[in-house]
PDB file of N, CA and C in Angstrom:
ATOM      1  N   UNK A1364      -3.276 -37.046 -10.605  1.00 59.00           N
ATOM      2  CA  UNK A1364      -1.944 -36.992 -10.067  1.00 59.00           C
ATOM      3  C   UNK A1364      -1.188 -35.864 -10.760  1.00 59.00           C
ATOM      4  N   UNK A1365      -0.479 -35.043 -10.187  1.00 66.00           N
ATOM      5  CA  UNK A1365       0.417 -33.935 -10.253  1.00 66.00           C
ATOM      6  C   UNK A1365       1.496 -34.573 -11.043  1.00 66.00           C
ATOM      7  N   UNK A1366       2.067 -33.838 -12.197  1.00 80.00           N
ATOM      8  CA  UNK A1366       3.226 -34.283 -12.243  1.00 80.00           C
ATOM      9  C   UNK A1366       4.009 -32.222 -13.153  1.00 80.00           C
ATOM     10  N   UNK A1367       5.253 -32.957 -12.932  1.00 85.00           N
ATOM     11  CA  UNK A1367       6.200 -31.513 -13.278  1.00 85.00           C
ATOM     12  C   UNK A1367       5.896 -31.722 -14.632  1.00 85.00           C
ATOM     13  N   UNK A1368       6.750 -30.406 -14.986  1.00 86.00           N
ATOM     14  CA  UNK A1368       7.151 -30.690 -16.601  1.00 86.00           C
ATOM     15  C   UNK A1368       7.946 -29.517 -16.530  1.00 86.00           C
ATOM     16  N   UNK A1369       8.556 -29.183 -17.539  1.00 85.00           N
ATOM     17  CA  UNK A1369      10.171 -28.636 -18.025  1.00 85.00           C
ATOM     18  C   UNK A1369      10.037 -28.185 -19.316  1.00 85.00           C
ATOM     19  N   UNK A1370      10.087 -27.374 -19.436  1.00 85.00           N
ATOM     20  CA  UNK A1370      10.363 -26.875 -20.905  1.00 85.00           C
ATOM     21  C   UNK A1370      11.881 -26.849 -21.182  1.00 85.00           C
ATOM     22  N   UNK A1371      11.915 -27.613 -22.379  1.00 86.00           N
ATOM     23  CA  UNK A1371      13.008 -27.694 -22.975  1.00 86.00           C
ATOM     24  C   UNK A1371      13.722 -26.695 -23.934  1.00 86.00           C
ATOM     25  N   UNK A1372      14.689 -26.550 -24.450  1.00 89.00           N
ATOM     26  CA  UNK A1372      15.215 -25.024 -25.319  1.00 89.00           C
ATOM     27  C   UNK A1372      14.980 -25.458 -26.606  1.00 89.00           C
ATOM     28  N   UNK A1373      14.262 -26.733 -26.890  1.00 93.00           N
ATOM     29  CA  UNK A1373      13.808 -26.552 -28.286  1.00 93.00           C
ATOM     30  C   UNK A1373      11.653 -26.461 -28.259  1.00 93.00           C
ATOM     31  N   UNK A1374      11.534 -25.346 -26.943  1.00 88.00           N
ATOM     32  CA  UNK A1374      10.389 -25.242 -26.793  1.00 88.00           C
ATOM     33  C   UNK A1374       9.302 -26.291 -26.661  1.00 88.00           C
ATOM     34  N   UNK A1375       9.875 -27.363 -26.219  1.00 88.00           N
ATOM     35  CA  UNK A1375       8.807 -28.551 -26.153  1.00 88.00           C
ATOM     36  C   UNK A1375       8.954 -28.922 -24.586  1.00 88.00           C
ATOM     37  N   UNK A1376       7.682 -29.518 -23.938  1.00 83.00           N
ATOM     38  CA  UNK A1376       7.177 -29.803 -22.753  1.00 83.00           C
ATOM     39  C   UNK A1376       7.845 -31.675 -22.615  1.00 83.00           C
ATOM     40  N   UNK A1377       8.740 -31.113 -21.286  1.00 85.00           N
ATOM     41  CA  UNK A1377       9.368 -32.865 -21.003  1.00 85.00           C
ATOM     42  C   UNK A1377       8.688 -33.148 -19.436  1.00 85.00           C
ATOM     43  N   UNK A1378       8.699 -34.405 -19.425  1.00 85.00           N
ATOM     44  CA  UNK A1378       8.067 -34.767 -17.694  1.00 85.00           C
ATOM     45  C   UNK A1378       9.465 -34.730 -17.333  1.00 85.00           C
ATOM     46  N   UNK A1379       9.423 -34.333 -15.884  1.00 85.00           N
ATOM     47  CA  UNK A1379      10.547 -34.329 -14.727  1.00 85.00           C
ATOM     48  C   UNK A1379      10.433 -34.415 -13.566  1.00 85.00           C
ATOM     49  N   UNK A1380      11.398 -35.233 -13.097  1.00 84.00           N
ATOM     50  CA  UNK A1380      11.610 -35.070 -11.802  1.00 84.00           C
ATOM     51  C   UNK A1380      12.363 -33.696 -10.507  1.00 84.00           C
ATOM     52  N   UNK A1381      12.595 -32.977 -11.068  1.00 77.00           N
ATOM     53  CA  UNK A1381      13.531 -32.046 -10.572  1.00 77.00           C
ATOM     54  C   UNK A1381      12.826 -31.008 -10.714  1.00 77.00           C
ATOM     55  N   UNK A1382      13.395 -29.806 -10.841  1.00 77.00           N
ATOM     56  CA  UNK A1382      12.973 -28.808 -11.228  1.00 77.00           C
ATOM     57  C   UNK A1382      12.035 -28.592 -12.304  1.00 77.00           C
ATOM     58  N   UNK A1383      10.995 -27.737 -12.062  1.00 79.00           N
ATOM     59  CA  UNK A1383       9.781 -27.882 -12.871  1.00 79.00           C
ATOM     60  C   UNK A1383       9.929 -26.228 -13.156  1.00 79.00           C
ATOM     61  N   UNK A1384       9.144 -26.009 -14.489  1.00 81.00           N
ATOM     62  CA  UNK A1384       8.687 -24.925 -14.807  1.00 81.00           C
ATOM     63  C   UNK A1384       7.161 -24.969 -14.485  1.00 81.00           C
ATOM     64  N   UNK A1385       6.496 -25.942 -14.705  1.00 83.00           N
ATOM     65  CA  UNK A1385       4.918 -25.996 -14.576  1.00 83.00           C
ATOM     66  C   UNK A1385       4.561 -27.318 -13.947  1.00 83.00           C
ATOM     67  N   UNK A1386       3.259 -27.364 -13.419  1.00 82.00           N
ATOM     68  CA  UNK A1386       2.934 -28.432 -12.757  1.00 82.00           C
ATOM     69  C   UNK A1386       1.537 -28.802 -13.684  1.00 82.00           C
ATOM     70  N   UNK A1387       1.749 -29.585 -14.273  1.00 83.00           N
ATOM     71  CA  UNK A1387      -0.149 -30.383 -14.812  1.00 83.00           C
ATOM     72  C   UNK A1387      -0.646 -31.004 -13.546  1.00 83.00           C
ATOM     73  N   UNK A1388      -1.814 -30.693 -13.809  1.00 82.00           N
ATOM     74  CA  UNK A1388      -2.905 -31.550 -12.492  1.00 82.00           C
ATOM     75  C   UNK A1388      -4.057 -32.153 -13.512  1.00 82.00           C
ATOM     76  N   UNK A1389      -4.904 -32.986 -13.168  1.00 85.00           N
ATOM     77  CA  UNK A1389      -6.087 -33.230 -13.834  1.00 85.00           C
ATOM     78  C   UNK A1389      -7.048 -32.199 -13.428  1.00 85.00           C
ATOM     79  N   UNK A1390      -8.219 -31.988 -14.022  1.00 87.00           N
ATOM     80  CA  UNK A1390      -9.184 -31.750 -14.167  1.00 87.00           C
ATOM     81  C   UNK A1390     -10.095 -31.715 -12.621  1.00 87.00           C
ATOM     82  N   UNK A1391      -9.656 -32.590 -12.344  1.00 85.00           N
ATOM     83  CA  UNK A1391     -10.391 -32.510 -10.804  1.00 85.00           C
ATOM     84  C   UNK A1391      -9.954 -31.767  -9.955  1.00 85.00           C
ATOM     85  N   UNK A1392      -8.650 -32.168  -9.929  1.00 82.00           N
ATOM     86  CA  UNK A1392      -7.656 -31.696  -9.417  1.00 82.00           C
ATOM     87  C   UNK A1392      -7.757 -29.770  -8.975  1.00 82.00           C
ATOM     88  N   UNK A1393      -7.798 -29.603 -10.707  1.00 83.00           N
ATOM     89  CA  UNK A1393      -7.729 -28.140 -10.647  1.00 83.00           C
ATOM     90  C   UNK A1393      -9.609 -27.546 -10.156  1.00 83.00           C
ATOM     91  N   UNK A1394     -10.708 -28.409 -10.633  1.00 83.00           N
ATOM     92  CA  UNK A1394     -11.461 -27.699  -9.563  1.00 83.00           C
ATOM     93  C   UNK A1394     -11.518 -27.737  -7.876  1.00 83.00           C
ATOM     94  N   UNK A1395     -10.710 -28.907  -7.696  1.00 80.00           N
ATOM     95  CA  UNK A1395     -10.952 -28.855  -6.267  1.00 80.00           C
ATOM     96  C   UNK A1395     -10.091 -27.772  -6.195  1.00 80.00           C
ATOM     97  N   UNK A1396      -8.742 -26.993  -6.127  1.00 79.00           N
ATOM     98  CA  UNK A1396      -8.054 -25.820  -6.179  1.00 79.00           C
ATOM     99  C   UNK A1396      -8.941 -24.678  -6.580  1.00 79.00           C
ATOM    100  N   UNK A1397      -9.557 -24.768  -7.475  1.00 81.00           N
ATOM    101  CA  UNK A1397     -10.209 -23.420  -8.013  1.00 81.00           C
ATOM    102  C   UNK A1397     -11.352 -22.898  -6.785  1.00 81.00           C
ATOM    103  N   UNK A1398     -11.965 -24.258  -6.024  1.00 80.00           N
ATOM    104  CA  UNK A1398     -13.073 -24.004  -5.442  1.00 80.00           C
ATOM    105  C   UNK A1398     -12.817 -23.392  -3.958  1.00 80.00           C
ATOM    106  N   UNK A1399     -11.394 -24.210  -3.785  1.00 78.00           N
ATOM    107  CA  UNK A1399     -11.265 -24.204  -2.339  1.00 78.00           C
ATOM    108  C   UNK A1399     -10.146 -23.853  -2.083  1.00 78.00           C
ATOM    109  N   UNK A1400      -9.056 -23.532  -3.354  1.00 76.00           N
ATOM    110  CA  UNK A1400      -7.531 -22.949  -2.789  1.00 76.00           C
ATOM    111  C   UNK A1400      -7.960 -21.611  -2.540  1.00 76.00           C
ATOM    112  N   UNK A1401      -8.445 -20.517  -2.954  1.00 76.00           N
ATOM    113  CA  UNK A1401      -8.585 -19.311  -2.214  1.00 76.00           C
ATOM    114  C   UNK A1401      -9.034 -19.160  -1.086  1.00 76.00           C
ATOM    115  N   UNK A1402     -10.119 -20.183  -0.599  1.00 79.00           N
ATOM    116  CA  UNK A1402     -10.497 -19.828   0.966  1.00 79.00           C
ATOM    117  C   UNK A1402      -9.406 -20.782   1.789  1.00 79.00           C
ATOM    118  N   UNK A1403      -8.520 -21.669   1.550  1.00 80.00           N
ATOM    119  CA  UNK A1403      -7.345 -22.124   2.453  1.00 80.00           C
ATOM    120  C   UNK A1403      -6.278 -21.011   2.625  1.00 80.00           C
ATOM    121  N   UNK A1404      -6.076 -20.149   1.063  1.00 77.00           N
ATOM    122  CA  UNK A1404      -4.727 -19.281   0.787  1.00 77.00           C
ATOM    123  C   UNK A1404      -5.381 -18.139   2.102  1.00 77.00           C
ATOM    124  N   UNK A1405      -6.597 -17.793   2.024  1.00 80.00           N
ATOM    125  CA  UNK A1405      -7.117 -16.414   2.468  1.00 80.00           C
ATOM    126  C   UNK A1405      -7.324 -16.837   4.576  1.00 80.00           C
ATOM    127  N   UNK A1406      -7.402 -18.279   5.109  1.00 82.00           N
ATOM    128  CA  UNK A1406      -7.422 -18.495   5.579  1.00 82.00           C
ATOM    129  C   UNK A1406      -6.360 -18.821   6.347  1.00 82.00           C
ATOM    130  N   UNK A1407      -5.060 -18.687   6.138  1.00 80.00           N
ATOM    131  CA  UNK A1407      -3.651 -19.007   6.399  1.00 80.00           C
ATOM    132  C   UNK A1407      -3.203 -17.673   6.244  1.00 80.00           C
ATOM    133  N   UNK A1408      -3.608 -16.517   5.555  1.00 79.00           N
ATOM    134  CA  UNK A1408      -3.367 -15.194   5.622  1.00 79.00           C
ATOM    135  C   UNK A1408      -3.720 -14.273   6.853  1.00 79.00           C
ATOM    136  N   UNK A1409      -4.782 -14.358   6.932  1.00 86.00           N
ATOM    137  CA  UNK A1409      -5.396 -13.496   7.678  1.00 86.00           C
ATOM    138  C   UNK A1409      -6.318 -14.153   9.033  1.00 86.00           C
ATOM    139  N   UNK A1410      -6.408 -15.527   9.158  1.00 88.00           N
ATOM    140  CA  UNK A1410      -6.635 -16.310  10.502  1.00 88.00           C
ATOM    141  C   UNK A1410      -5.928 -15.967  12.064  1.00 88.00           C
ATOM    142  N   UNK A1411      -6.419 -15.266  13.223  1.00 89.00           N
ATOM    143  CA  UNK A1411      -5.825 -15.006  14.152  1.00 89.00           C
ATOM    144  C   UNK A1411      -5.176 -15.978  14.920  1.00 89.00           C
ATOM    145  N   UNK A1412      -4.032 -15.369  14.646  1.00 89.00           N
ATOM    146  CA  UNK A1412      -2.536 -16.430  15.530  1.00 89.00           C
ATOM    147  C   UNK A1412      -2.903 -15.786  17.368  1.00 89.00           C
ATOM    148  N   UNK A1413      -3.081 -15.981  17.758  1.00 92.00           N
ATOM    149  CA  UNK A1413      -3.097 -15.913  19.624  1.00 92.00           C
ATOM    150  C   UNK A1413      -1.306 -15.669  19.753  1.00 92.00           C
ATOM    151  N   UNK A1414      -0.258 -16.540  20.040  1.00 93.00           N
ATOM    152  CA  UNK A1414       1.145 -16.415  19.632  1.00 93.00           C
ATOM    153  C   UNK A1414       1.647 -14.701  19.216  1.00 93.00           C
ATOM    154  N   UNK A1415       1.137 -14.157  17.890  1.00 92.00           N
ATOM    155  CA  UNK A1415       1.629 -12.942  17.005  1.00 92.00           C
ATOM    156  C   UNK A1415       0.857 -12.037  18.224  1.00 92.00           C
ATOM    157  N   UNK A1416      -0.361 -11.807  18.497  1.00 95.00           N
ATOM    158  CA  UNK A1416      -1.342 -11.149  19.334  1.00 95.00           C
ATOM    159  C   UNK A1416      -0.684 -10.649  20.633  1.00 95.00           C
ATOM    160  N   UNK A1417       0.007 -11.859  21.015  1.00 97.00           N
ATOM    161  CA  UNK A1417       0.086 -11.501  22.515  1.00 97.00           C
ATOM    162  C   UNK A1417       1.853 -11.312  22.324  1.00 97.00           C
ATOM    163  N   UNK A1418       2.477 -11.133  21.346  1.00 97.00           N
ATOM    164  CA  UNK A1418       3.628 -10.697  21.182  1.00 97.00           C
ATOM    165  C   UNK A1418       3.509  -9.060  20.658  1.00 97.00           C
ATOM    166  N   UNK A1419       2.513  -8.870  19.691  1.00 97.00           N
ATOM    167  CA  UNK A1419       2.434  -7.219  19.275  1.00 97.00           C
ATOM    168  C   UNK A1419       2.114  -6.874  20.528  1.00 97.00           C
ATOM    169  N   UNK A1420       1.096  -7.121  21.351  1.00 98.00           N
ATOM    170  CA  UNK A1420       0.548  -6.389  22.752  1.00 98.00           C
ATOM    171  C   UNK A1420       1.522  -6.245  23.600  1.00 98.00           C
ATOM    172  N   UNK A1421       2.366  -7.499  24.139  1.00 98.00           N
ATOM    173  CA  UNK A1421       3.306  -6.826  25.178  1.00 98.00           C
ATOM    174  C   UNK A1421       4.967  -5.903  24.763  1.00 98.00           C
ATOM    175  N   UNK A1422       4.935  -6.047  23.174  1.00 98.00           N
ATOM    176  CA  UNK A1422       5.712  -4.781  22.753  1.00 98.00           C
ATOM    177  C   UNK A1422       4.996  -3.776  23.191  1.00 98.00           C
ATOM    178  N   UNK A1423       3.646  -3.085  22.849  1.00 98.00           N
ATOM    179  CA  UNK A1423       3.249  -2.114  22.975  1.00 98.00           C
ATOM    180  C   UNK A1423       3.781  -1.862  24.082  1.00 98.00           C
ATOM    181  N   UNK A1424       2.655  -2.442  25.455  1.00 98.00           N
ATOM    182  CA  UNK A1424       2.807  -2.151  26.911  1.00 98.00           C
ATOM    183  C   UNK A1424       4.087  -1.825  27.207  1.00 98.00           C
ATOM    184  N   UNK A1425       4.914  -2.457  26.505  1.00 98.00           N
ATOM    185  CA  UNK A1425       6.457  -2.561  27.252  1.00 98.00           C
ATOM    186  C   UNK A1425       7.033  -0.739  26.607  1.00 98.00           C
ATOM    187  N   UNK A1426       6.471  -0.349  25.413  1.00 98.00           N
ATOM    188  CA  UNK A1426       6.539   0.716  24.608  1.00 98.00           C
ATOM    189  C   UNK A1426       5.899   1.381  25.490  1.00 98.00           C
ATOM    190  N   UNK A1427       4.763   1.498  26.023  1.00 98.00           N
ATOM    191  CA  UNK A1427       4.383   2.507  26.821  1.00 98.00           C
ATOM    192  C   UNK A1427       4.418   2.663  28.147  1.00 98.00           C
ATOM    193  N   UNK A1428       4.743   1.650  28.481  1.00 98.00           N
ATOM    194  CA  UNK A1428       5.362   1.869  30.263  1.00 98.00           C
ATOM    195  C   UNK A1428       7.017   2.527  29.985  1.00 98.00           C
ATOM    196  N   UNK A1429       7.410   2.340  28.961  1.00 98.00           N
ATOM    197  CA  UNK A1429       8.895   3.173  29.096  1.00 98.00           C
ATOM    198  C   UNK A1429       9.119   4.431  28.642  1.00 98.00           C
ATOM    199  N   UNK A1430       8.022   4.922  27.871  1.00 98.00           N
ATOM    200  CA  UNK A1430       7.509   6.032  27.560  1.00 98.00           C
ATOM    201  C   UNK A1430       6.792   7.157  28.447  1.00 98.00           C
ATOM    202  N   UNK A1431       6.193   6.674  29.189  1.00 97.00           N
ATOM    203  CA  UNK A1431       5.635   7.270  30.306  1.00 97.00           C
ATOM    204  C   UNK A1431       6.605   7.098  31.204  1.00 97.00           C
ATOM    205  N   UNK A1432       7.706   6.020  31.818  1.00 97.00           N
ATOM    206  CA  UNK A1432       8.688   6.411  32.649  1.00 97.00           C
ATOM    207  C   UNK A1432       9.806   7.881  32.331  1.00 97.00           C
ATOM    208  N   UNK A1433      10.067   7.654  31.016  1.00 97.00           N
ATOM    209  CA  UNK A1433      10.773   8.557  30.395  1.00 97.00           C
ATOM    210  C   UNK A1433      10.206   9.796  30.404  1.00 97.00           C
ATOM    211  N   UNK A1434       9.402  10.157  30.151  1.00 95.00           N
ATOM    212  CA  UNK A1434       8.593  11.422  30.225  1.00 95.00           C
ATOM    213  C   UNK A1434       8.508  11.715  31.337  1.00 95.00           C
ATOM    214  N   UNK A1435       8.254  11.290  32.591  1.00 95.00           N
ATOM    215  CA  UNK A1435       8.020  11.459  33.989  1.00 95.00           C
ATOM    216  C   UNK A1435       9.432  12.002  34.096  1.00 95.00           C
ATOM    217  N   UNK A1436      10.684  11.309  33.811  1.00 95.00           N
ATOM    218  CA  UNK A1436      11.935  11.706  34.193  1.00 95.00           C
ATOM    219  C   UNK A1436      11.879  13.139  33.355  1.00 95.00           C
ATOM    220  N   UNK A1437      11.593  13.680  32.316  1.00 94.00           N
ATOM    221  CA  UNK A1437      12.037  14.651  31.999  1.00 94.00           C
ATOM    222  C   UNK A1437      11.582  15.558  32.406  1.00 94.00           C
ATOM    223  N   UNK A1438      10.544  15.394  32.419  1.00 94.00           N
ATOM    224  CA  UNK A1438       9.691  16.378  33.300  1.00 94.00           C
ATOM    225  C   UNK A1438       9.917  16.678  34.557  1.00 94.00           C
ATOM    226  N   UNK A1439      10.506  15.790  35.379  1.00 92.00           N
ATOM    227  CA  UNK A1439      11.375  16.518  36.909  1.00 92.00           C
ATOM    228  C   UNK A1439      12.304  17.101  37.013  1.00 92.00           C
ATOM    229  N   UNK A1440      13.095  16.263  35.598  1.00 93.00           N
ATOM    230  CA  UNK A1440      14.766  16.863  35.050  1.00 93.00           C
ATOM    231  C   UNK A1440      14.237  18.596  35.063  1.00 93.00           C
ATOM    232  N   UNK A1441      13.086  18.983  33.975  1.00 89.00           N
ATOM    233  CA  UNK A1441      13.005  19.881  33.290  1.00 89.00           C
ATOM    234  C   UNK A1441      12.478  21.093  34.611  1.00 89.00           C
ATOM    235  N   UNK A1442      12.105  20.659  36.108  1.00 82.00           N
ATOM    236  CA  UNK A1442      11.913  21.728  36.795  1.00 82.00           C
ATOM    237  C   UNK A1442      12.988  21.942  37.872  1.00 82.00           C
ATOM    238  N   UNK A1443      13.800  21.387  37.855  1.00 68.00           N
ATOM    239  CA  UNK A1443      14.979  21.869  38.183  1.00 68.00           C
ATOM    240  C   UNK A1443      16.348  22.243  37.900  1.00 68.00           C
TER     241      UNK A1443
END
């Protein structure tokens, strides 16, 4: 079981409820983290969202259909 702790200003370690400076875990605790918190952290990082995907893509499109409208206009502007 997790619990806080607090350092106090006469440099000594208190349990708390509130605000923590550090968290103790047991022993197990910290290998199950050691073994398997980097592939959850690395997996919540860099795992493809579908949602983010299809929001960068139709910026683009929307970026380049107005880009190519715009250019078309100047380019008619520019021969007459």
């Amino acid at each position: 079981m997790s619990q806080c702790v607090a350092i106090q200003p006469d440099q000594t370690l208190k349990a708390v409820t509130g605000v923590c400076d550090f968290v103790m875990v047991t022993q197990a605790e910290f290998l199950e983290l050691q073994q398997h918190g980097l592939v959850n952290v690395l997996n919540e990082l860099f795992a493809f969202d579908l949602a983010t995907f299809g929001l960068i893509n139709s910026a683009a499109l929307v970026a380049f259909i107005t880009a190519h409208c715009i250019g078309r206009v100047v380019r008619v502007m520019g021969k007459t």
